[in-house]
Tab-separated table of N, CA and C and ligand atoms in Angstrom:
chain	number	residue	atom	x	y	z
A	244	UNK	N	0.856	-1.201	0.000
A	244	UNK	CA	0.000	0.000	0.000
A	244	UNK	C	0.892	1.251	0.000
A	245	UNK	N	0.175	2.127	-0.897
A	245	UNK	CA	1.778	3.158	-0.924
A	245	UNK	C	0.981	4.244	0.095
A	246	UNK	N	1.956	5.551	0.030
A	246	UNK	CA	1.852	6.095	1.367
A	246	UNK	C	0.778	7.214	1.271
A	247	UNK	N	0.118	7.320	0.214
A	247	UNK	CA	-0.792	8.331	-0.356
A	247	UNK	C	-2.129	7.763	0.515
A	248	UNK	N	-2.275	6.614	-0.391
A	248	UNK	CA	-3.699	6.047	0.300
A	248	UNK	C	-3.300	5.249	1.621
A	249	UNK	N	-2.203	5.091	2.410
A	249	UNK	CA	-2.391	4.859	3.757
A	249	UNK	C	-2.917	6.054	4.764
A	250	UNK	N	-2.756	7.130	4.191
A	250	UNK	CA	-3.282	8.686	4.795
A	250	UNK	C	-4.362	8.512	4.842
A	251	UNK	N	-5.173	8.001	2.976
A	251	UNK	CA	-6.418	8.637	3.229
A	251	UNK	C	-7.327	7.339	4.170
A	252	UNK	N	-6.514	6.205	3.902
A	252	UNK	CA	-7.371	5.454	4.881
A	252	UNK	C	-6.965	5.417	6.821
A	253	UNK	N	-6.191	6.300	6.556
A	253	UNK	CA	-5.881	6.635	8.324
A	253	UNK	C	-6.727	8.089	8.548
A	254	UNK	N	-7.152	8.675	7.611
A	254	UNK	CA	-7.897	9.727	7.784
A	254	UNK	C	-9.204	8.986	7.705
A	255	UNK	N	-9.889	8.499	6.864
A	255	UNK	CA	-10.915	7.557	7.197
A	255	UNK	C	-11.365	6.922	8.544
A	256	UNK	N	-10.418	6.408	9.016
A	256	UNK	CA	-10.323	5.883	10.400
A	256	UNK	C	-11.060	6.597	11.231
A	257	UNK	N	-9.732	7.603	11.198
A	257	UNK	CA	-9.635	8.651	12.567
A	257	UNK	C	-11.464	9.308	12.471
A	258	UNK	N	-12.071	9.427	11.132
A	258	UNK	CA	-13.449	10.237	11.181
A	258	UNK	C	-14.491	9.127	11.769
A	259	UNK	N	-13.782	7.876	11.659
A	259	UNK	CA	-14.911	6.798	12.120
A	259	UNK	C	-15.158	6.618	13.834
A	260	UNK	N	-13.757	6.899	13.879
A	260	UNK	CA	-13.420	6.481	15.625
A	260	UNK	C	-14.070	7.909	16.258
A	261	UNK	N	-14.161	9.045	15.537
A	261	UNK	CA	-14.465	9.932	16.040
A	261	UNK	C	-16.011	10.166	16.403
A	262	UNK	N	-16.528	9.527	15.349
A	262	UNK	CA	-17.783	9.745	15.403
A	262	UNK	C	-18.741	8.570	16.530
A	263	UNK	N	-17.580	6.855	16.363
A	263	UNK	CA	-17.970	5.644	17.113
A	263	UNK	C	-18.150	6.238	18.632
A	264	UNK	N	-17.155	6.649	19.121
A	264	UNK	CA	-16.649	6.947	20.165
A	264	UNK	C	-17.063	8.301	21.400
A	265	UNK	N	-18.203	8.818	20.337
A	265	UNK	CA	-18.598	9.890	20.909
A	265	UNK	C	-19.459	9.560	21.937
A	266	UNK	N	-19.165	10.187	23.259
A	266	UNK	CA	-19.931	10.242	24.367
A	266	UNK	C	-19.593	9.227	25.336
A	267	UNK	N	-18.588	7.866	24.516
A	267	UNK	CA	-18.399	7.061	25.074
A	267	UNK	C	-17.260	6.478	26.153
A	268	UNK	N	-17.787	6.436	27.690
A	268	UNK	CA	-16.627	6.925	28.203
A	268	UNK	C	-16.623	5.169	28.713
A	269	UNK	N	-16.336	4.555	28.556
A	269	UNK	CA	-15.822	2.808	28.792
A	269	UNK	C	-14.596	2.890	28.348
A	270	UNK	N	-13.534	2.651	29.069
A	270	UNK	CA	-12.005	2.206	28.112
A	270	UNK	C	-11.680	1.427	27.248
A	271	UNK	N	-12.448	0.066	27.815
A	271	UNK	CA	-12.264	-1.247	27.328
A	271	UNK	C	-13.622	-1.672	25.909
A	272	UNK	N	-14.173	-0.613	25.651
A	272	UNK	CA	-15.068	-0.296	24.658
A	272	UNK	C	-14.246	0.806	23.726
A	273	UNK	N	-14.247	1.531	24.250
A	273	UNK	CA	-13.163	2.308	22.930
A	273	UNK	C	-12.183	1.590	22.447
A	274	UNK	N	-11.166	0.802	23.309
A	274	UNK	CA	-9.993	-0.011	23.208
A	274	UNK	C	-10.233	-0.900	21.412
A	275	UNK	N	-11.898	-1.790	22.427
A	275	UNK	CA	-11.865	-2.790	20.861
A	275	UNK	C	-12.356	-2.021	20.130
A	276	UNK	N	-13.237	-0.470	19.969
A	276	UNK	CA	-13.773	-0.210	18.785
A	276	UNK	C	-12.151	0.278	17.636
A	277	UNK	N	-11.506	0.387	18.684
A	277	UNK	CA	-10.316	0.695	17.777
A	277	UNK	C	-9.496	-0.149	17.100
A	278	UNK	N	-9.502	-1.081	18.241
A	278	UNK	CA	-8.805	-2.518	17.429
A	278	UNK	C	-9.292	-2.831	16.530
A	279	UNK	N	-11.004	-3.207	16.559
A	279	UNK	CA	-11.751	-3.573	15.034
A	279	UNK	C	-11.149	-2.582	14.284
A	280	UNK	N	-11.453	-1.292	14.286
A	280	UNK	CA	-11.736	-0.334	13.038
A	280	UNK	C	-10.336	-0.391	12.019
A	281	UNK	N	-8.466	-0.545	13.323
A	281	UNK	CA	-7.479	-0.678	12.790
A	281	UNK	C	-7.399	-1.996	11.658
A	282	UNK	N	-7.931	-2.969	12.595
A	282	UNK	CA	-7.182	-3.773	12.199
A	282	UNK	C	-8.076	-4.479	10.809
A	283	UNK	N	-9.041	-3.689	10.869
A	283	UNK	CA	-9.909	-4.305	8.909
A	283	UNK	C	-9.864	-3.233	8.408
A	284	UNK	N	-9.109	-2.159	8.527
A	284	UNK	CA	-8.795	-1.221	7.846
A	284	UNK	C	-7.217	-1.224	6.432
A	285	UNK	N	-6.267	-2.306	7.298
A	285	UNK	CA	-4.938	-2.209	6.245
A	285	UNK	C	-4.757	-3.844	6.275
A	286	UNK	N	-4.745	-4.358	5.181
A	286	UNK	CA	-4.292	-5.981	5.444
A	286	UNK	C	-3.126	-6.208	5.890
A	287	UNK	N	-2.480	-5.405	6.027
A	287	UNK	CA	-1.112	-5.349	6.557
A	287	UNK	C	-1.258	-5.597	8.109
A	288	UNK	N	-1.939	-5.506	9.087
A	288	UNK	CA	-2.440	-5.844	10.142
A	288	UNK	C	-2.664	-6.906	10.575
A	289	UNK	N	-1.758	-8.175	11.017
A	289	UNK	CA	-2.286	-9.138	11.198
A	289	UNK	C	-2.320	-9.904	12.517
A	290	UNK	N	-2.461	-8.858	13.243
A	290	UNK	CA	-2.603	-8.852	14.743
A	290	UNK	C	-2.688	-7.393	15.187
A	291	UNK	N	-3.638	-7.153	15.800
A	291	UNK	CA	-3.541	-5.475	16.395
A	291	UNK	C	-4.576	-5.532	17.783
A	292	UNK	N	-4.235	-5.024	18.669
A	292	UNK	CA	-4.481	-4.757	20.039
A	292	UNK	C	-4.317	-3.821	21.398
A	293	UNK	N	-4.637	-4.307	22.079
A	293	UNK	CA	-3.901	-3.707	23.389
A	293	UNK	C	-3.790	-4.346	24.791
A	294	UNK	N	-2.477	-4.411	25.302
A	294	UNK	CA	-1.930	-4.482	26.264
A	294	UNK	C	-2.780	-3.758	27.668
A	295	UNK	N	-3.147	-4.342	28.032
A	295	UNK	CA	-3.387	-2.863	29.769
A	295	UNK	C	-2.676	-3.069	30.964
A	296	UNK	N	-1.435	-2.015	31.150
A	296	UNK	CA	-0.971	-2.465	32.267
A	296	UNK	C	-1.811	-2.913	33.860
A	297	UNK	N	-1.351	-3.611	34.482
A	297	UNK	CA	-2.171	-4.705	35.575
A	297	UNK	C	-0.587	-4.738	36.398
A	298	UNK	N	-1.057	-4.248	37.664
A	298	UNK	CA	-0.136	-4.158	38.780
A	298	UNK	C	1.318	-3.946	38.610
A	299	UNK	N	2.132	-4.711	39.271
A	299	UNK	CA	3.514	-3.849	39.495
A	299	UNK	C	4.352	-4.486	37.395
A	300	UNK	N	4.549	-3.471	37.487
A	300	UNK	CA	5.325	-3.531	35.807
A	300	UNK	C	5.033	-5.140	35.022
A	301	UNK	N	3.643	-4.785	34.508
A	301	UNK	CA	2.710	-6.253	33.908
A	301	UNK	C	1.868	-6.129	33.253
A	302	UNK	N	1.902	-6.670	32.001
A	302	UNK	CA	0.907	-6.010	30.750
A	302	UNK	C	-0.044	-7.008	30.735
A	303	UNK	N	-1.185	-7.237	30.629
A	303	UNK	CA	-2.452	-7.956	30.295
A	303	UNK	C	-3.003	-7.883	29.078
A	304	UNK	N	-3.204	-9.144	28.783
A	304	UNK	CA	-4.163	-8.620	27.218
A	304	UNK	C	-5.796	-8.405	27.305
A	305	UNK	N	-5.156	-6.646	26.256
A	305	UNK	CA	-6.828	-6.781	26.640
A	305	UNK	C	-7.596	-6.953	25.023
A	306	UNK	N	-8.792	-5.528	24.748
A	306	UNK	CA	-9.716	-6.140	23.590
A	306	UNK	C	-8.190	-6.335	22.043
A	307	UNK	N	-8.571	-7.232	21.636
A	307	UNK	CA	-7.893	-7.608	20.107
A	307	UNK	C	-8.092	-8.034	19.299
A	308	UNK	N	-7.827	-8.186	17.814
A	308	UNK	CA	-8.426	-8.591	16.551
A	308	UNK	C	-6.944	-9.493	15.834
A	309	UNK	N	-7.528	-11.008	15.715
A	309	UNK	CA	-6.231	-11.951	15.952
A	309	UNK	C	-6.130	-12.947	16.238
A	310	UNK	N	-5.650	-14.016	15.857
A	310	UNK	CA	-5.249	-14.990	16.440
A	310	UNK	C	-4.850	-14.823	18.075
A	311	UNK	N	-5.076	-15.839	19.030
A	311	UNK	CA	-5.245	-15.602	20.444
A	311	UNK	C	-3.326	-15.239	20.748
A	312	UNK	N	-3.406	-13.881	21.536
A	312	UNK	CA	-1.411	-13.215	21.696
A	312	UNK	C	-1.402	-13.756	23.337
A	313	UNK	N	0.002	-13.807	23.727
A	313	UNK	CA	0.173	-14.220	24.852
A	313	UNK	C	-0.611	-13.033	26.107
A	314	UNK	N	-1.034	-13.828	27.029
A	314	UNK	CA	-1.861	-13.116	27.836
A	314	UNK	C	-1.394	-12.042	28.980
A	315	UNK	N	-0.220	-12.190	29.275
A	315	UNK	CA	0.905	-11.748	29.969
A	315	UNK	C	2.241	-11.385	29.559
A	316	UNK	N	2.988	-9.772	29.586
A	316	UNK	CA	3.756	-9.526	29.520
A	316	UNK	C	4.337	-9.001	30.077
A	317	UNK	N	5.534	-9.046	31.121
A	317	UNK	CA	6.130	-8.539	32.260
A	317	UNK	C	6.530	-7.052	31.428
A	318	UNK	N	7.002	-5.864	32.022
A	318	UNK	CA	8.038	-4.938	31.085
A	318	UNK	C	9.024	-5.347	30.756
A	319	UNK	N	9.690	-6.234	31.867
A	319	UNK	CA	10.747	-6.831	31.136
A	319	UNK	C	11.429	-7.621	29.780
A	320	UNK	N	10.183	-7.362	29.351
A	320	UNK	CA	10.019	-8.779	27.751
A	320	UNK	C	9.381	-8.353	27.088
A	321	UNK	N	10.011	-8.626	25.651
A	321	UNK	CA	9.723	-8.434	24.524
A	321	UNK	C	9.191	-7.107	24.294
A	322	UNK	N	8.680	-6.780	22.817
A	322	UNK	CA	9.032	-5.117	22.084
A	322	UNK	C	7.936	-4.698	22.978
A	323	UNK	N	6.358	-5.417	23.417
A	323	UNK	CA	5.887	-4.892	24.275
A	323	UNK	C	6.473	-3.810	25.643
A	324	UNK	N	6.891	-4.741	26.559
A	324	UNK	CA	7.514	-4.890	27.505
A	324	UNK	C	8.487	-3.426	27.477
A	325	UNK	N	9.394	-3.674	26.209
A	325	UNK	CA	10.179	-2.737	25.701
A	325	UNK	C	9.462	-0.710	25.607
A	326	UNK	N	8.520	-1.087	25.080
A	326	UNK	CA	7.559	0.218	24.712
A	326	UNK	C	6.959	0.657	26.166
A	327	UNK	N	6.550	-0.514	27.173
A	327	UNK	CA	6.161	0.035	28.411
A	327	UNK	C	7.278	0.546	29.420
A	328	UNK	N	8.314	0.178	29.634
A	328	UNK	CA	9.231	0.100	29.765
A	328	UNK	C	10.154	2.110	29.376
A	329	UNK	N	10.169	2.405	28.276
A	329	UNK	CA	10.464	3.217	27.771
A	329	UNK	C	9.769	4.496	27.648
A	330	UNK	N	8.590	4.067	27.281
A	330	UNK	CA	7.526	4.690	26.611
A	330	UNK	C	7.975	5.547	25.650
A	331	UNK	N	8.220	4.791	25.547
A	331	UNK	CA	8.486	5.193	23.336
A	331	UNK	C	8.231	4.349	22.608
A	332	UNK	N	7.278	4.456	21.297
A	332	UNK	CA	7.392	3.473	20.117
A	332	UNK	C	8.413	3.284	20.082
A	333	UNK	N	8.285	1.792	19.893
A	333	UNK	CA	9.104	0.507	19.459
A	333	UNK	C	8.508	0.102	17.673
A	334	UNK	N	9.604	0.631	16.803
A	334	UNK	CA	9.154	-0.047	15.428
A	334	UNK	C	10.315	-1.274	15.014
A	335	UNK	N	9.830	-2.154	14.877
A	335	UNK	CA	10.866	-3.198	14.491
A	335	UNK	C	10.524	-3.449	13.180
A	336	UNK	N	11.514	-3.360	12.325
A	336	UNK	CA	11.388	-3.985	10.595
A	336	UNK	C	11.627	-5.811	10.638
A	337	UNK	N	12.023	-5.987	11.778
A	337	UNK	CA	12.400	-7.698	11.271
A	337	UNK	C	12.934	-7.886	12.910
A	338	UNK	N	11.462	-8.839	13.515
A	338	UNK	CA	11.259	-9.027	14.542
A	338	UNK	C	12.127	-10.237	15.108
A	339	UNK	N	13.219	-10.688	13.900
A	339	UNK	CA	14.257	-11.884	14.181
A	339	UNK	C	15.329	-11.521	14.549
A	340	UNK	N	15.535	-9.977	14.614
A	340	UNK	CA	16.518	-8.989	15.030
A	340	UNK	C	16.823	-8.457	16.741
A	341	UNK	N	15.311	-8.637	16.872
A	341	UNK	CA	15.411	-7.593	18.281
A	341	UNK	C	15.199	-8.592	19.506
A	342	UNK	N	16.370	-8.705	20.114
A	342	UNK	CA	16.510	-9.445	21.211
A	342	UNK	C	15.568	-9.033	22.347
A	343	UNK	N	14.961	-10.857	22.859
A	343	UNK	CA	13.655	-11.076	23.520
A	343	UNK	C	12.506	-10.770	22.915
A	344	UNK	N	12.397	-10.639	21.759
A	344	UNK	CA	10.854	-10.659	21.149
A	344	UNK	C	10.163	-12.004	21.581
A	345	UNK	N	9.062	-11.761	21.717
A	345	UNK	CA	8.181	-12.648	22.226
A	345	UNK	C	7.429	-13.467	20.923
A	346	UNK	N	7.806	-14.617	20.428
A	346	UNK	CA	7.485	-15.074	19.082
A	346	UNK	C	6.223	-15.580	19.548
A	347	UNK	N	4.545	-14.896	19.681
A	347	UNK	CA	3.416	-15.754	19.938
A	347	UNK	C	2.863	-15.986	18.681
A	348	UNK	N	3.288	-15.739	17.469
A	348	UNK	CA	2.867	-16.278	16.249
A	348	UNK	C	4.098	-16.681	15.626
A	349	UNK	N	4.372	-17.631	15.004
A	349	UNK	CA	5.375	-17.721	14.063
A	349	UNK	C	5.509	-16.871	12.717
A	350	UNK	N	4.168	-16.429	12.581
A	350	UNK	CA	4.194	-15.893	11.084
A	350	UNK	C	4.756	-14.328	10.934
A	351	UNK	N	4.752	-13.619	12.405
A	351	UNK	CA	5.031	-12.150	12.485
A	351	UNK	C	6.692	-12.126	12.358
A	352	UNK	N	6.455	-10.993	10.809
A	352	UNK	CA	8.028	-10.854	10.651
A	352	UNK	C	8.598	-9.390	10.969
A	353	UNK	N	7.497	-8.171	11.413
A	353	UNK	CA	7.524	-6.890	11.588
A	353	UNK	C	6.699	-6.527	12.881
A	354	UNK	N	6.443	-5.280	13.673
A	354	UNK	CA	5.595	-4.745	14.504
A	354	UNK	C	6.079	-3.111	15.229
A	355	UNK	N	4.800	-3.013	15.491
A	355	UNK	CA	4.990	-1.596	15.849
A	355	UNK	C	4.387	-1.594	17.351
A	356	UNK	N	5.055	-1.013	18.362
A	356	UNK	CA	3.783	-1.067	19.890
A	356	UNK	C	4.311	0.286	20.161
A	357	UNK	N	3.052	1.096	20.555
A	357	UNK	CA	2.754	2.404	20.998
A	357	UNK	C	2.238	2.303	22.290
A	358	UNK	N	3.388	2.970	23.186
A	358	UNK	CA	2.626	3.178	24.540
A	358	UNK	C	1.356	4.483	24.845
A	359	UNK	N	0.586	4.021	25.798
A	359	UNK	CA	-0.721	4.972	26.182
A	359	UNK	C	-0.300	5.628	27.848
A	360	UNK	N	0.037	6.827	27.113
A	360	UNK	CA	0.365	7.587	28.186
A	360	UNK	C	-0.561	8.475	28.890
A	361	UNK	N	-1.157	7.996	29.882
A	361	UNK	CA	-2.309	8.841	30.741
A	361	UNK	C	-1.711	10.133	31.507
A	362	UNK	N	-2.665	10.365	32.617
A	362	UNK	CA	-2.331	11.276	33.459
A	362	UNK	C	-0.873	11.087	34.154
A	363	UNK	N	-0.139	12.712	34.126
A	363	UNK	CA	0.866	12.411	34.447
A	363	UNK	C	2.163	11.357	34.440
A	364	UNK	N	1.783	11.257	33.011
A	364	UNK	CA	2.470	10.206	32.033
A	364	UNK	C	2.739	8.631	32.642
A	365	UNK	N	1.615	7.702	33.776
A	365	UNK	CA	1.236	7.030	33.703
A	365	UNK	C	1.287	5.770	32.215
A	366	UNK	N	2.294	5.011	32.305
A	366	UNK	CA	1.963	3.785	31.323
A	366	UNK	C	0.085	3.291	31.103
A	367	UNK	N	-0.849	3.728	30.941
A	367	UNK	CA	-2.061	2.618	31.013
A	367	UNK	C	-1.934	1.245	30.083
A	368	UNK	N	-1.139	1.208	29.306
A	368	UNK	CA	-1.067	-0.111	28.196
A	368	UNK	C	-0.095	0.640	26.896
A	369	UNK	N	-0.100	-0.485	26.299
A	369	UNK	CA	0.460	-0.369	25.376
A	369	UNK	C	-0.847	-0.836	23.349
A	370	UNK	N	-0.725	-0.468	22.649
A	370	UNK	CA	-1.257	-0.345	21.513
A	370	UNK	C	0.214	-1.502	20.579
A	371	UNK	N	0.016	-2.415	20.420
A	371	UNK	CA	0.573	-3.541	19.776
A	371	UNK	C	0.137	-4.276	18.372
A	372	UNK	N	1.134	-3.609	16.909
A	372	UNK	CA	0.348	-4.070	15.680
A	372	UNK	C	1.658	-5.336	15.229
A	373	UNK	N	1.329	-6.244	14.706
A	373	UNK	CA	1.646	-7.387	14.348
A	373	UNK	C	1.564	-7.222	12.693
A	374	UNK	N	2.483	-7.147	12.008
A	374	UNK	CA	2.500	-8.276	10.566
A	374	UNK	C	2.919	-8.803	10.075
A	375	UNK	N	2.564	-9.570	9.352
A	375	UNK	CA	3.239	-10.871	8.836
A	375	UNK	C	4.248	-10.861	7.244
A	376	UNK	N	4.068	-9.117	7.024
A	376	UNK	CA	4.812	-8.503	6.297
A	376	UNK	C	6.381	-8.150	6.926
A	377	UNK	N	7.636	-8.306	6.419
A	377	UNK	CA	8.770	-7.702	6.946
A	377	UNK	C	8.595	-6.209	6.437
A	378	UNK	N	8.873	-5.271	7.693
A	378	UNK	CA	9.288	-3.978	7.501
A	378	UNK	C	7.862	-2.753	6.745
A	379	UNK	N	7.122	-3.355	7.440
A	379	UNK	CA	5.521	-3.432	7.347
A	379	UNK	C	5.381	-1.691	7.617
A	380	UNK	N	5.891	-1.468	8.870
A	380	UNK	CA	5.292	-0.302	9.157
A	380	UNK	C	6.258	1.208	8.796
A	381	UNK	N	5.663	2.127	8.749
A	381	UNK	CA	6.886	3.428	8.228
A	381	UNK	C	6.709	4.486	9.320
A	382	UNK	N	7.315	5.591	9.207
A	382	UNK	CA	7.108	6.821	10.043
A	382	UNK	C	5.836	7.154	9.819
A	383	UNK	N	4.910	7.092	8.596
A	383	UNK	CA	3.455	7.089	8.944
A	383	UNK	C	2.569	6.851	9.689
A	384	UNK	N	2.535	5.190	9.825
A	384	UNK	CA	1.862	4.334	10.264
A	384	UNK	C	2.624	4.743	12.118
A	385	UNK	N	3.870	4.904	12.238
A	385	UNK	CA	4.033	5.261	13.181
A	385	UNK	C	3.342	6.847	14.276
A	386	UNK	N	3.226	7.566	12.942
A	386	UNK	CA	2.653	9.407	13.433
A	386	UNK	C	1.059	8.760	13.535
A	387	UNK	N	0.701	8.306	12.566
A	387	UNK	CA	-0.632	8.087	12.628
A	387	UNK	C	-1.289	7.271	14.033
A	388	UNK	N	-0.330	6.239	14.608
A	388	UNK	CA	-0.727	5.408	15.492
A	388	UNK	C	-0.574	6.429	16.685
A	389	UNK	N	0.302	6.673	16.893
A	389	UNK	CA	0.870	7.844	18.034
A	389	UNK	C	-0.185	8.867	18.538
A	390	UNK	N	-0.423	9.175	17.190
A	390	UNK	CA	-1.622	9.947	17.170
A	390	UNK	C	-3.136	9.385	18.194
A	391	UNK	N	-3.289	8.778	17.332
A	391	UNK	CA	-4.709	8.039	17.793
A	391	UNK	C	-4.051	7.342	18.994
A	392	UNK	N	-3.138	7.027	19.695
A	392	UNK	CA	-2.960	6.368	21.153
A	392	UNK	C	-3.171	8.210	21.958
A	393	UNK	N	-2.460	9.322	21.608
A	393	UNK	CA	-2.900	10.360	22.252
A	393	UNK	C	-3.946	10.229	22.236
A	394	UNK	N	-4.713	10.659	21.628
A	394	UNK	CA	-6.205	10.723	21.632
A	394	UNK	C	-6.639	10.323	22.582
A	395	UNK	N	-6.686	8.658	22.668
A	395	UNK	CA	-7.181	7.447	23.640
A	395	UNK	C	-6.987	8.250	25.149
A	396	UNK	N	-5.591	7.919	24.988
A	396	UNK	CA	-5.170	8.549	26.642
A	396	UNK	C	-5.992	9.953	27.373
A	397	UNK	N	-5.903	10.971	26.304
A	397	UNK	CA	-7.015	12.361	26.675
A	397	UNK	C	-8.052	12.220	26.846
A	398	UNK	N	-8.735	11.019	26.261
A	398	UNK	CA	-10.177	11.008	26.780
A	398	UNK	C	-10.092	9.724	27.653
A	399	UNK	N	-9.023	9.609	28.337
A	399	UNK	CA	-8.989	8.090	29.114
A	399	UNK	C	-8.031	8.436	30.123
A	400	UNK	N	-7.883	9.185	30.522
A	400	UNK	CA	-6.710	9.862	31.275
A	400	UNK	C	-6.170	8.788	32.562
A	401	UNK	N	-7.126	8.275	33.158
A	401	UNK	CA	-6.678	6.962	34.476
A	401	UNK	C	-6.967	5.842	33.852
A	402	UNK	N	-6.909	5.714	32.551
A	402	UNK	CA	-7.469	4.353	32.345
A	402	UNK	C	-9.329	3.679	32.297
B	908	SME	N1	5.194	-9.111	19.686
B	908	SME	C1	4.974	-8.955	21.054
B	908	SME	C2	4.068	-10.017	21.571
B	908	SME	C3	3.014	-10.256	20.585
B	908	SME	S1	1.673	-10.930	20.982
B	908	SME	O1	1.517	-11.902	21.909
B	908	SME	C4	0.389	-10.599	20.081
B	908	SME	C5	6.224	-8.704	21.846
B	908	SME	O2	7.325	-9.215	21.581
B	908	SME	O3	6.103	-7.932	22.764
């Protein structure tokens, strides 16, 4: 997909989520309306979700669109782990590269995880895309995701 029409279908998105999402203050309802909307939006997506951090430095899985991802991720592990940990996107082009990736599919050769930074820059989870494409995602897909995880967090501020 070239980078013209990944805009207009990330602008697409963003008018859908805007409009889904109105009034709606559930976390774990916005969470999956986003996961759906991402993840049948680019076939390039072949796992997309979110993480919610759960007690002392421990990611949980929460709503996702996907084959079933491991249910638990310490910070200590893998690009997840890595992104909570940091809180900075983590983009990996070739997930056979980055020491401790967490292989819960065999088929993922790329990924991108965006941390959700709440109040007072609070980790609440992490935003985790999977594909089965190498080198899948760009500085786009990266501004664009970033984007829409702000969002989340401003109208989700404690989670
Ligand atoms: N790729 C992740 C874990 C993926 S899932 O279980 C969906 C990681 O290394 O953090």
């Amino acid at each position: 997909m070239d980078e013209g029409s990944k805009r207009e279908v990330y602008r697409n998105v963003r008018e859908r989520l805007t409009a889904l999402l109105d009034g709606e203050d559930d976390f774990v309802a916005a969470q999956a309306t986003v996961a759906s909307e991402l993840h049948h939006s680019f076939d390039y997506f072949d796992w997309t979700g979110f993480y919610r951090t759960r007690g002392a430095e421990l990611l949980v899985i929460g709503p996702y669109q996907g084959t079933h991802g491991c249910l638990r991720i310490p910070f200590s592990r893998g690009v997840c782990g890595a992104a909570a940990r940091s809180k900075q996107t983590q983009r990996v082009p070739d997930v056979t590269l980055f020491e401790g990736h967490i292989a819960c599919s065999g088929s993922t050769q790329s990924e991108i995880v965006v941390p959700l930074l709440g109040a007072g820059g609070a980790v609440l989870g992490v935003l985790d895309v999977d594909s089965n494409t190498p080198d899948a995602f760009s500085e786009l897909d990266q501004a664009e995701l970033e984007a829409l995880c702000a969002d989340l967090a401003r109208r989700f501020p404690t989670g």
